Amino acid sequence: MIGTVFRSEDVPAEHRFDYWRDLVHRAIAPSDITSEHAGDFWAEQRLLELGPVMVWPTSFLPARFLRTEKMVRQCDPELYHLSLILGGGMGLDHVGRTEMYGPRDLWVTDTAEPYDVRPPDSGDRHLVTGVAVDFPKALLPLSPDRVRDVLGRRLSGREGTGSLLTEFLIGLDRQSASLQPSDAPRLGSVLLDLLSAWFAHVTDMEDTLPPETRHRAMTARIRAFIRQNLHDPGLTPPVIAAAHHISLSYLHRLFQEQAQGGGETVAAWIRRLRLEGARRDLADPALRAVPVHTVAARWGLPRASDFARAFRSAYGLTPKEYRLQALSPPERTE
């Protein structure tokens, strides 16, 4: 697993808020954190160190984060901070802008400027859930003047590059328990590319990104599109290229340069994902009554003979043999 985990119930009740506040201080620029619920506080938080990028999925009772001009003068780590709200709401005052944020909203702050992040209602005990990201400003290939245009704005994580960034952050949280320290540098690089692409999009500066960043961001966008449409048997390389307004040859070149596993082709990657999905379903006791051909069709493999042949080639067993083996009770030993 990458990083550390905090759960308030692991700490004596009288120390929970102070312990959590110290943890947050280590993750972000110093601020004055207060809560009307400090005496009966609840929070869960994970700190994921991905190279130079810190990602912290979090859930907590409403709290206020106040970073004053004095704090800025005393310490500026020169970071941009991105927040994604997934549940509840928060308000923000920053660089002269005041906004309220709800689920699937994004905002950006600059540690060189004061800010006031606060709950929307006094006394509200609804949990705030979300994912925050802190990364050095020097790693963003855009001018500070253009980034300033988006500071404190309510930005959408529901479509386009914002949706891709949102899903990536949610996926990091869901998979964090199975990630290894060796994964951190690669994931940090992917996240920086997505952040760069998203910032360039919201500032209308996409043409200024380095070609490598644009290529990696496009590959990430295509992979997300494929995962979302695996159930469609008509998902083919020409369809994928057309959906992203690129040529088929450019799509293949992206995968040759960027794909994991030594340059796996687009079609091979789609086939592997579908077979992996079908294999998981065949081993799921809750789905034991679902016919094999139905499982295959759900993963975009409607031809039973083709599915059986591909499955056996990949796993050495027919789908029925694999299901029988996976769902058989373990042999008892005396």
PDB file of N, CA and C in Angstrom, residues 229-236 274 297 299-302:
ATOM      1  N   ASN A 229     -16.800   1.525 -22.186  1.00  0.00           N
ATOM      2  CA  ASN A 229     -17.596   0.985 -23.296  1.00  0.00           C
ATOM      3  C   ASN A 229     -17.238  -0.456 -23.652  1.00  0.00           C
ATOM      4  N   LEU A 230     -16.610  -1.161 -22.707  1.00  0.00           N
ATOM      5  CA  LEU A 230     -16.225  -2.551 -22.975  1.00  0.00           C
ATOM      6  C   LEU A 230     -17.417  -3.439 -23.308  1.00  0.00           C
ATOM      7  N   HIS A 231     -18.594  -3.111 -22.792  1.00  0.00           N
ATOM      8  CA  HIS A 231     -19.776  -3.935 -23.016  1.00  0.00           C
ATOM      9  C   HIS A 231     -20.260  -3.880 -24.466  1.00  0.00           C
ATOM     10  N   ASP A 232     -19.811  -2.890 -25.222  1.00  0.00           N
ATOM     11  CA  ASP A 232     -20.293  -2.687 -26.586  1.00  0.00           C
ATOM     12  C   ASP A 232     -19.454  -3.529 -27.553  1.00  0.00           C
ATOM     13  N   PRO A 233     -20.035  -4.556 -28.183  1.00  0.00           N
ATOM     14  CA  PRO A 233     -19.257  -5.382 -29.117  1.00  0.00           C
ATOM     15  C   PRO A 233     -18.768  -4.602 -30.324  1.00  0.00           C
ATOM     16  N   GLY A 234     -19.358  -3.444 -30.569  1.00  0.00           N
ATOM     17  CA  GLY A 234     -18.932  -2.611 -31.688  1.00  0.00           C
ATOM     18  C   GLY A 234     -17.767  -1.700 -31.365  1.00  0.00           C
ATOM     19  N   LEU A 235     -17.188  -1.859 -30.177  1.00  0.00           N
ATOM     20  CA  LEU A 235     -16.043  -1.037 -29.781  1.00  0.00           C
ATOM     21  C   LEU A 235     -14.799  -1.554 -30.502  1.00  0.00           C
ATOM     22  N   THR A 236     -14.401  -0.865 -31.545  1.00  0.00           N
ATOM     23  CA  THR A 236     -13.261  -1.265 -32.356  1.00  0.00           C
ATOM     24  C   THR A 236     -12.304  -0.076 -32.486  1.00  0.00           C
ATOM     25  N   ARG A 274     -11.658  -7.421 -21.520  1.00  0.00           N
ATOM     26  CA  ARG A 274     -12.933  -8.149 -21.572  1.00  0.00           C
ATOM     27  C   ARG A 274     -12.792  -9.538 -20.959  1.00  0.00           C
ATOM     28  N   ALA A 297     -21.380 -11.998 -23.122  1.00  0.00           N
ATOM     29  CA  ALA A 297     -22.046 -10.913 -23.840  1.00  0.00           C
ATOM     30  C   ALA A 297     -22.002  -9.618 -23.059  1.00  0.00           C
ATOM     31  N   TRP A 299     -19.641  -8.530 -21.458  1.00  0.00           N
ATOM     32  CA  TRP A 299     -18.318  -7.934 -21.634  1.00  0.00           C
ATOM     33  C   TRP A 299     -17.984  -7.724 -23.105  1.00  0.00           C
ATOM     34  N   GLY A 300     -19.021  -7.626 -23.929  1.00  0.00           N
ATOM     35  CA  GLY A 300     -18.795  -7.295 -25.334  1.00  0.00           C
ATOM     36  C   GLY A 300     -18.283  -8.444 -26.167  1.00  0.00           C
ATOM     37  N   LEU A 301     -18.538  -9.685 -25.717  1.00  0.00           N
ATOM     38  CA  LEU A 301     -18.088 -10.882 -26.436  1.00  0.00           C
ATOM     39  C   LEU A 301     -19.309 -11.753 -26.744  1.00  0.00           C
ATOM     40  N   PRO A 302     -20.093 -11.410 -27.748  1.00  0.00           N
ATOM     41  CA  PRO A 302     -21.377 -12.081 -27.981  1.00  0.00           C
ATOM     42  C   PRO A 302     -21.271 -13.443 -28.658  1.00  0.00           C
TER      43      PRO A 302
END
